[in-house]
């Protein structure tokens, strides 16, 4: 175990996937990608992939999918994911994942899949397209994880049932066929990044998410117009309540404003009506600029580097494939799928 108490075993295989349904937002950036970058240390194997098959369960525009995939990888690289230290790939470059999913589906009871909360969520959002891919979504995810023998999977809270399903599939297989899969641990990405409207930052909502590539001037404008503050605070000379009533601006200050003293100064100034919401928002956006500025600079250099990105995905796919193929061969053998 890591001496710092982070839950990491000394030789960890860290894996996480993202669907290519849109572009990266500031919530992904703070909550996930910054952690991915930190995991890149000697001794760790890091696998970060774009779950393009999972994207197909709810997404139909091929051009947009291809574009999103490349753009997300550019974001990953600009944020500090290093193809020399991480395996960066598209799920679809590893056909053995689909094969493994097929084998796992043979030991997965159907009933569990339609009762799982993530399934109910997906069909609530897409009532007109309840396809079989949505039903088997968690089994494919289990194949993503178990194929490269991941030990640690950092995910958002909404993914807990899927990871639990992967764990239980691994245990079940091991019980039936002998030790084969590593049981992965999950690591919850606990921080909840508030969007402009105060709800958790998510991909699609118009007045909620901040695109990591949007110019700072646009982000500033959006915060000034739409960022939810303490709605009961009518004038700057009224005291505000940063902790309980300010829903979007203050909670984000707490996440990104460097130094506890600095955040406390803002909170006190608000409580004592010494700072107005406009100034407070300006300071917040200055903080966002400090984080996104260097990122956007690196990102701009990748804008026309599609070939380089494809090459990175190609190489990453080859590396991931070696790992997954090895596991899949063992599974085939154990289940009796071998030609003698
Ligand atoms: N379902 C995940 C999400 O929507 C994405 C994903 C696919 C994933 N396969 C994975 C995450 C494997 C972690 C591990 O966020
Ligand atoms: Fe929120 Fe800042 Fe306004 Fe206080 S001053 S209510 S913390 S935006």
GROMACS .gro file of C-alpha atoms and ligand atoms in nm:
model
  363
    1UNK     CA    1   0.000   0.000   0.000
    2UNK     CA    2   0.106   0.357  -0.057
    3UNK     CA    3   0.256   0.503   0.259
    4UNK     CA    4   0.068   0.824   0.200
    5UNK     CA    5  -0.255   0.632   0.252
    6UNK     CA    6  -0.394   0.692  -0.095
    7UNK     CA    7  -0.497   0.328  -0.129
    8UNK     CA    8  -0.252   0.255  -0.410
    9UNK     CA    9  -0.066  -0.072  -0.409
   10UNK     CA   10   0.304  -0.031  -0.483
   11UNK     CA   11   0.258  -0.174  -0.833
   12UNK     CA   12  -0.069  -0.035  -0.950
   13UNK     CA   13  -0.238  -0.069  -1.284
   14UNK     CA   14  -0.458   0.238  -1.307
   15UNK     CA   15  -0.728   0.247  -1.571
   16UNK     CA   16  -1.004   0.487  -1.659
   17UNK     CA   17  -1.227   0.543  -1.959
   18UNK     CA   18  -1.429   0.836  -2.084
   19UNK     CA   19  -1.713   0.834  -2.333
   20UNK     CA   20  -1.673   1.060  -2.636
   21UNK     CA   21  -2.018   1.217  -2.614
   22UNK     CA   22  -1.884   1.571  -2.598
   23UNK     CA   23  -1.579   1.777  -2.519
   24UNK     CA   24  -1.393   1.789  -2.192
   25UNK     CA   25  -1.531   2.030  -1.932
   26UNK     CA   26  -1.366   2.192  -1.634
   27UNK     CA   27  -1.530   1.936  -1.403
   28UNK     CA   28  -1.359   1.647  -1.584
   29UNK     CA   29  -1.039   1.845  -1.578
   30UNK     CA   30  -1.035   1.912  -1.203
   31UNK     CA   31  -1.209   1.595  -1.090
   32UNK     CA   32  -1.043   1.339  -1.313
   33UNK     CA   33  -0.770   1.442  -1.554
   34UNK     CA   34  -0.554   1.619  -1.298
   35UNK     CA   35  -0.553   1.295  -1.097
   36UNK     CA   36  -0.469   1.090  -1.404
   37UNK     CA   37  -0.164   1.309  -1.452
   38UNK     CA   38  -0.051   1.251  -1.093
   39UNK     CA   39  -0.073   0.874  -1.127
   40UNK     CA   40   0.199   0.877  -1.393
   41UNK     CA   41   0.482   0.767  -1.171
   42UNK     CA   42   0.749   0.503  -1.204
   43UNK     CA   43   0.607   0.165  -1.102
   44UNK     CA   44   0.253   0.250  -1.210
   45UNK     CA   45   0.101   0.134  -1.535
   46UNK     CA   46  -0.155   0.390  -1.645
   47UNK     CA   47  -0.420   0.317  -1.906
   48UNK     CA   48  -0.649   0.597  -2.017
   49UNK     CA   49  -0.886   0.525  -2.300
   50UNK     CA   50  -1.174   0.670  -2.494
   51UNK     CA   51  -1.470   0.436  -2.467
   52UNK     CA   52  -1.591   0.482  -2.824
   53UNK     CA   53  -1.800   0.163  -2.820
   54UNK     CA   54  -1.975   0.278  -2.506
   55UNK     CA   55  -2.038   0.608  -2.681
   56UNK     CA   56  -2.234   0.427  -2.951
   57UNK     CA   57  -2.498   0.317  -2.701
   58UNK     CA   58  -2.642   0.669  -2.698
   59UNK     CA   59  -2.474   0.849  -2.981
   60UNK     CA   60  -2.529   0.821  -3.352
   61UNK     CA   61  -2.332   1.086  -3.544
   62UNK     CA   62  -2.015   0.916  -3.675
   63UNK     CA   63  -1.841   1.239  -3.772
   64UNK     CA   64  -1.895   1.392  -3.433
   65UNK     CA   65  -1.777   1.078  -3.256
   66UNK     CA   66  -1.455   1.071  -3.458
   67UNK     CA   67  -1.398   1.442  -3.392
   68UNK     CA   68  -1.469   1.420  -3.019
   69UNK     CA   69  -1.232   1.128  -2.982
   70UNK     CA   70  -0.937   1.314  -3.135
   71UNK     CA   71  -1.017   1.637  -2.950
   72UNK     CA   72  -1.042   1.463  -2.611
   73UNK     CA   73  -0.702   1.305  -2.666
   74UNK     CA   74  -0.558   1.648  -2.748
   75UNK     CA   75  -0.707   1.774  -2.422
   76UNK     CA   76  -0.555   1.481  -2.233
   77UNK     CA   77  -0.209   1.543  -2.376
   78UNK     CA   78  -0.225   1.920  -2.321
   79UNK     CA   79  -0.334   1.856  -1.961
   80UNK     CA   80  -0.019   1.652  -1.901
   81UNK     CA   81  -0.094   1.292  -1.995
   82UNK     CA   82   0.225   1.168  -2.146
   83UNK     CA   83   0.213   0.891  -2.407
   84UNK     CA   84   0.554   0.779  -2.286
   85UNK     CA   85   0.421   0.721  -1.936
   86UNK     CA   86   0.057   0.634  -2.002
   87UNK     CA   87  -0.111   0.404  -2.249
   88UNK     CA   88  -0.361   0.622  -2.429
   89UNK     CA   89  -0.595   0.443  -2.668
   90UNK     CA   90  -0.936   0.400  -2.817
   91UNK     CA   91  -1.133   0.105  -2.682
   92UNK     CA   92  -1.211  -0.001  -3.039
   93UNK     CA   93  -0.840  -0.053  -3.116
   94UNK     CA   94  -0.855  -0.355  -2.888
   95UNK     CA   95  -1.100  -0.604  -3.043
   96UNK     CA   96  -1.018  -0.855  -2.768
   97UNK     CA   97  -1.217  -0.634  -2.529
   98UNK     CA   98  -1.530  -0.716  -2.729
   99UNK     CA   99  -1.437  -1.084  -2.725
  100UNK     CA  100  -1.386  -1.077  -2.351
  101UNK     CA  101  -1.720  -0.900  -2.311
  102UNK     CA  102  -1.882  -1.190  -2.497
  103UNK     CA  103  -1.730  -1.449  -2.261
  104UNK     CA  104  -1.824  -1.246  -1.954
  105UNK     CA  105  -2.180  -1.210  -2.081
  106UNK     CA  106  -2.215  -1.589  -2.051
  107UNK     CA  107  -2.181  -1.576  -1.674
  108UNK     CA  108  -2.375  -1.254  -1.620
  109UNK     CA  109  -2.743  -1.298  -1.524
  110UNK     CA  110  -2.968  -1.081  -1.741
  111UNK     CA  111  -3.192  -0.970  -1.454
  112UNK     CA  112  -2.910  -0.792  -1.269
  113UNK     CA  113  -2.837  -0.582  -1.577
  114UNK     CA  114  -3.186  -0.438  -1.605
  115UNK     CA  115  -3.206  -0.366  -1.232
  116UNK     CA  116  -2.875  -0.178  -1.209
  117UNK     CA  117  -2.927   0.198  -1.145
  118UNK     CA  118  -2.696   0.300  -1.430
  119UNK     CA  119  -2.924   0.112  -1.675
  120UNK     CA  120  -3.232   0.285  -1.539
  121UNK     CA  121  -3.053   0.618  -1.571
  122UNK     CA  122  -2.954   0.558  -1.932
  123UNK     CA  123  -3.303   0.455  -2.040
  124UNK     CA  124  -3.456   0.749  -1.858
  125UNK     CA  125  -3.232   0.977  -2.062
  126UNK     CA  126  -3.284   0.784  -2.389
  127UNK     CA  127  -3.635   0.639  -2.373
  128UNK     CA  128  -3.647   0.608  -2.752
  129UNK     CA  129  -3.336   0.400  -2.790
  130UNK     CA  130  -3.328   0.120  -2.537
  131UNK     CA  131  -3.082  -0.095  -2.727
  132UNK     CA  132  -2.907  -0.414  -2.626
  133UNK     CA  133  -2.577  -0.224  -2.597
  134UNK     CA  134  -2.722  -0.032  -2.304
  135UNK     CA  135  -2.815  -0.355  -2.131
  136UNK     CA  136  -2.467  -0.500  -2.172
  137UNK     CA  137  -2.293  -0.166  -2.103
  138UNK     CA  138  -2.156  -0.277  -1.762
  139UNK     CA  139  -2.032  -0.609  -1.902
  140UNK     CA  140  -1.832  -0.424  -2.168
  141UNK     CA  141  -1.701  -0.201  -1.892
  142UNK     CA  142  -1.597  -0.509  -1.694
  143UNK     CA  143  -1.404  -0.628  -2.001
  144UNK     CA  144  -1.234  -0.284  -2.026
  145UNK     CA  145  -1.118  -0.318  -1.668
  146UNK     CA  146  -1.044  -0.689  -1.632
  147UNK     CA  147  -0.875  -0.724  -1.972
  148UNK     CA  148  -0.563  -0.522  -1.881
  149UNK     CA  149  -0.581  -0.649  -1.519
  150UNK     CA  150  -0.642  -0.306  -1.368
  151UNK     CA  151  -0.592  -0.281  -0.992
  152UNK     CA  152  -0.734   0.067  -0.946
  153UNK     CA  153  -1.015   0.241  -1.130
  154UNK     CA  154  -1.074   0.610  -1.058
  155UNK     CA  155  -1.436   0.696  -1.138
  156UNK     CA  156  -1.714   0.935  -1.053
  157UNK     CA  157  -1.982   0.843  -0.804
  158UNK     CA  158  -2.234   0.758  -1.075
  159UNK     CA  159  -2.014   0.468  -1.191
  160UNK     CA  160  -2.006   0.279  -0.860
  161UNK     CA  161  -2.268   0.017  -0.960
  162UNK     CA  162  -2.075  -0.056  -1.280
  163UNK     CA  163  -1.749  -0.109  -1.097
  164UNK     CA  164  -1.921  -0.331  -0.842
  165UNK     CA  165  -2.058  -0.537  -1.126
  166UNK     CA  166  -1.708  -0.575  -1.272
  167UNK     CA  167  -1.579  -0.687  -0.933
  168UNK     CA  168  -1.853  -0.941  -0.891
  169UNK     CA  169  -1.805  -1.077  -1.244
  170UNK     CA  170  -1.433  -1.120  -1.175
  171UNK     CA  171  -1.504  -1.306  -0.850
  172UNK     CA  172  -1.764  -1.524  -1.013
  173UNK     CA  173  -1.533  -1.618  -1.298
  174UNK     CA  174  -1.248  -1.691  -1.059
  175UNK     CA  175  -1.476  -1.915  -0.850
  176UNK     CA  176  -1.595  -2.113  -1.150
  177UNK     CA  177  -1.278  -2.140  -1.352
  178UNK     CA  178  -0.994  -2.079  -1.106
  179UNK     CA  179  -0.795  -1.766  -1.038
  180UNK     CA  180  -0.789  -1.562  -1.357
  181UNK     CA  181  -0.887  -1.202  -1.299
  182UNK     CA  182  -0.745  -0.941  -1.066
  183UNK     CA  183  -1.023  -0.789  -0.852
  184UNK     CA  184  -1.001  -0.414  -0.917
  185UNK     CA  185  -1.035  -0.152  -0.645
  186UNK     CA  186  -1.225   0.161  -0.723
  187UNK     CA  187  -1.112   0.507  -0.633
  188UNK     CA  188  -1.388   0.759  -0.598
  189UNK     CA  189  -1.326   1.096  -0.743
  190UNK     CA  190  -1.498   1.266  -0.459
  191UNK     CA  191  -1.476   1.626  -0.559
  192UNK     CA  192  -1.798   1.765  -0.688
  193UNK     CA  193  -1.726   2.049  -0.925
  194UNK     CA  194  -2.022   2.287  -0.939
  195UNK     CA  195  -2.135   2.416  -1.277
  196UNK     CA  196  -2.252   2.773  -1.343
  197UNK     CA  197  -2.606   2.688  -1.230
  198UNK     CA  198  -2.490   2.527  -0.906
  199UNK     CA  199  -2.560   2.169  -1.017
  200UNK     CA  200  -2.274   1.925  -1.060
  201UNK     CA  201  -2.083   2.012  -1.376
  202UNK     CA  202  -2.194   1.775  -1.654
  203UNK     CA  203  -2.143   1.751  -2.025
  204UNK     CA  204  -2.454   1.870  -2.196
  205UNK     CA  205  -2.640   2.134  -2.000
  206UNK     CA  206  -2.619   2.477  -2.161
  207UNK     CA  207  -2.586   2.697  -1.851
  208UNK     CA  208  -2.383   2.454  -1.651
  209UNK     CA  209  -2.056   2.334  -1.801
  210UNK     CA  210  -1.738   2.525  -1.881
  211UNK     CA  211  -1.558   2.389  -2.187
  212UNK     CA  212  -1.185   2.371  -2.108
  213UNK     CA  213  -1.112   2.525  -2.444
  214UNK     CA  214  -1.338   2.821  -2.418
  215UNK     CA  215  -1.150   3.156  -2.414
  216UNK     CA  216  -1.114   3.303  -2.065
  217UNK     CA  217  -1.304   3.614  -2.179
  218UNK     CA  218  -1.603   3.393  -2.264
  219UNK     CA  219  -1.578   3.210  -1.932
  220UNK     CA  220  -1.568   3.546  -1.756
  221UNK     CA  221  -1.872   3.670  -1.939
  222UNK     CA  222  -2.064   3.354  -1.859
  223UNK     CA  223  -1.980   3.372  -1.489
  224UNK     CA  224  -2.076   3.738  -1.472
  225UNK     CA  225  -2.410   3.668  -1.642
  226UNK     CA  226  -2.502   3.321  -1.524
  227UNK     CA  227  -2.287   3.215  -1.228
  228UNK     CA  228  -2.526   3.149  -0.938
  229UNK     CA  229  -2.438   3.339  -0.622
  230UNK     CA  230  -2.637   3.386  -0.301
  231UNK     CA  231  -2.976   3.463  -0.453
  232UNK     CA  232  -3.099   3.617  -0.131
  233UNK     CA  233  -2.822   3.875  -0.143
  234UNK     CA  234  -2.982   4.165  -0.331
  235UNK     CA  235  -2.719   4.440  -0.299
  236UNK     CA  236  -2.344   4.442  -0.244
  237UNK     CA  237  -2.393   4.610   0.092
  238UNK     CA  238  -2.602   4.314   0.218
  239UNK     CA  239  -2.398   4.040   0.379
  240UNK     CA  240  -2.391   3.714   0.182
  241UNK     CA  241  -2.379   3.352   0.291
  242UNK     CA  242  -2.097   3.185   0.098
  243UNK     CA  243  -2.120   2.851   0.278
  244UNK     CA  244  -2.490   2.774   0.254
  245UNK     CA  245  -2.648   2.992  -0.011
  246UNK     CA  246  -2.382   3.070  -0.270
  247UNK     CA  247  -2.429   2.773  -0.496
  248UNK     CA  248  -2.179   2.802  -0.774
  249UNK     CA  249  -1.916   3.073  -0.723
  250UNK     CA  250  -1.802   3.012  -0.368
  251UNK     CA  251  -1.789   2.630  -0.385
  252UNK     CA  252  -1.563   2.660  -0.689
  253UNK     CA  253  -1.343   2.910  -0.503
  254UNK     CA  254  -1.300   2.643  -0.238
  255UNK     CA  255  -1.176   2.400  -0.499
  256UNK     CA  256  -0.940   2.619  -0.695
  257UNK     CA  257  -0.843   2.927  -0.499
  258UNK     CA  258  -0.495   2.854  -0.378
  259UNK     CA  259  -0.440   2.859  -0.002
  260UNK     CA  260  -0.692   2.824   0.275
  261UNK     CA  261  -0.627   3.176   0.397
  262UNK     CA  262  -0.720   3.320   0.062
  263UNK     CA  263  -1.055   3.133   0.047
  264UNK     CA  264  -1.129   3.231   0.404
  265UNK     CA  265  -1.064   3.595   0.320
  266UNK     CA  266  -1.323   3.575   0.046
  267UNK     CA  267  -1.577   3.404   0.270
  268UNK     CA  268  -1.529   3.657   0.549
  269UNK     CA  269  -1.545   3.951   0.311
  270UNK     CA  270  -1.872   3.812   0.176
  271UNK     CA  271  -2.017   3.754   0.523
  272UNK     CA  272  -1.922   4.110   0.618
  273UNK     CA  273  -2.039   4.261   0.288
  274UNK     CA  274  -1.692   4.384   0.200
  275UNK     CA  275  -1.685   4.216  -0.138
  276UNK     CA  276  -1.949   4.226  -0.408
  277UNK     CA  277  -2.043   3.925  -0.618
  278UNK     CA  278  -1.904   4.084  -0.934
  279UNK     CA  279  -1.558   4.125  -0.786
  280UNK     CA  280  -1.581   3.780  -0.633
  281UNK     CA  281  -1.660   3.634  -0.974
  282UNK     CA  282  -1.369   3.820  -1.132
  283UNK     CA  283  -1.136   3.670  -0.874
  284UNK     CA  284  -1.277   3.325  -0.940
  285UNK     CA  285  -1.222   3.355  -1.313
  286UNK     CA  286  -0.867   3.480  -1.249
  287UNK     CA  287  -0.816   3.153  -1.061
  288UNK     CA  288  -0.965   2.951  -1.347
  289UNK     CA  289  -0.732   3.137  -1.584
  290UNK     CA  290  -0.429   3.035  -1.377
  291UNK     CA  291  -0.524   2.671  -1.423
  292UNK     CA  292  -0.656   2.676  -1.778
  293UNK     CA  293  -0.413   2.936  -1.921
  294UNK     CA  294  -0.110   2.705  -1.943
  295UNK     CA  295  -0.336   2.420  -2.055
  296UNK     CA  296  -0.486   2.623  -2.337
  297UNK     CA  297  -0.142   2.733  -2.450
  298UNK     CA  298  -0.026   2.371  -2.479
  299UNK     CA  299  -0.358   2.276  -2.638
  300UNK     CA  300  -0.326   2.540  -2.911
  301UNK     CA  301  -0.002   2.378  -3.027
  302UNK     CA  302  -0.189   2.051  -3.085
  303UNK     CA  303  -0.475   2.207  -3.281
  304UNK     CA  304  -0.348   2.091  -3.621
  305UNK     CA  305  -0.169   1.778  -3.504
  306UNK     CA  306  -0.435   1.519  -3.587
  307UNK     CA  307  -0.181   1.284  -3.743
  308UNK     CA  308   0.035   1.291  -3.432
  309UNK     CA  309  -0.271   1.216  -3.218
  310UNK     CA  310  -0.368   0.924  -3.442
  311UNK     CA  311  -0.016   0.793  -3.408
  312UNK     CA  312  -0.037   0.815  -3.028
  313UNK     CA  313  -0.368   0.626  -3.035
  314UNK     CA  314  -0.222   0.369  -3.269
  315UNK     CA  315   0.077   0.304  -3.046
  316UNK     CA  316  -0.136   0.303  -2.730
  317UNK     CA  317  -0.376   0.059  -2.893
  318UNK     CA  318  -0.092  -0.180  -2.972
  319UNK     CA  319   0.032  -0.173  -2.612
  320UNK     CA  320  -0.314  -0.218  -2.462
  321UNK     CA  321  -0.384  -0.500  -2.704
  322UNK     CA  322  -0.085  -0.699  -2.584
  323UNK     CA  323  -0.214  -0.681  -2.226
  324UNK     CA  324  -0.575  -0.765  -2.309
  325UNK     CA  325  -0.489  -1.043  -2.552
  326UNK     CA  326  -0.295  -1.223  -2.283
  327UNK     CA  327  -0.595  -1.224  -2.047
  328UNK     CA  328  -0.838  -1.317  -2.323
  329UNK     CA  329  -0.627  -1.618  -2.425
  330UNK     CA  330  -0.638  -1.751  -2.071
  331UNK     CA  331  -1.016  -1.698  -2.058
  332UNK     CA  332  -1.066  -1.878  -2.390
  333UNK     CA  333  -0.862  -2.170  -2.269
  334UNK     CA  334  -1.046  -2.192  -1.938
  335UNK     CA  335  -1.387  -2.179  -2.101
  336UNK     CA  336  -1.297  -2.446  -2.353
  337UNK     CA  337  -1.265  -2.230  -2.664
  338UNK     CA  338  -0.947  -2.376  -2.808
  339UNK     CA  339  -0.879  -2.557  -3.132
  340UNK     CA  340  -0.655  -2.856  -3.071
  341LIG     N1  341  -1.893   0.440  -1.818
  341LIG     C1  342  -1.788   0.534  -1.791
  341LIG     C2  343  -1.849   0.674  -1.781
  341LIG     O1  344  -1.950   0.699  -1.844
  341LIG     C3  345  -1.680   0.531  -1.895
  341LIG     C4  346  -1.607   0.401  -1.895
  341LIG     C5  347  -1.615   0.302  -1.989
  341LIG     C6  348  -1.516   0.356  -1.795
  341LIG     N2  349  -1.536   0.197  -1.953
  341LIG     C7  350  -1.474   0.227  -1.836
  341LIG     C8  351  -1.469   0.413  -1.676
  341LIG     C9  352  -1.386   0.154  -1.757
  341LIG    C10  353  -1.379   0.339  -1.600
  341LIG    C11  354  -1.339   0.209  -1.640
  341LIG     O2  355  -1.794   0.757  -1.714
  342LIG    FE1  356  -2.093   3.415  -0.346
  342LIG    FE2  357  -1.881   3.566  -0.364
  342LIG    FE3  358  -2.126   3.673  -0.389
  342LIG    FE4  359  -2.042   3.587  -0.156
  342LIG     S1  360  -1.953   3.756  -0.274
  342LIG     S2  361  -2.242   3.546  -0.246
  342LIG     S3  362  -1.915   3.412  -0.211
  342LIG     S4  363  -2.029   3.527  -0.527
   0.00000   0.00000   0.00000
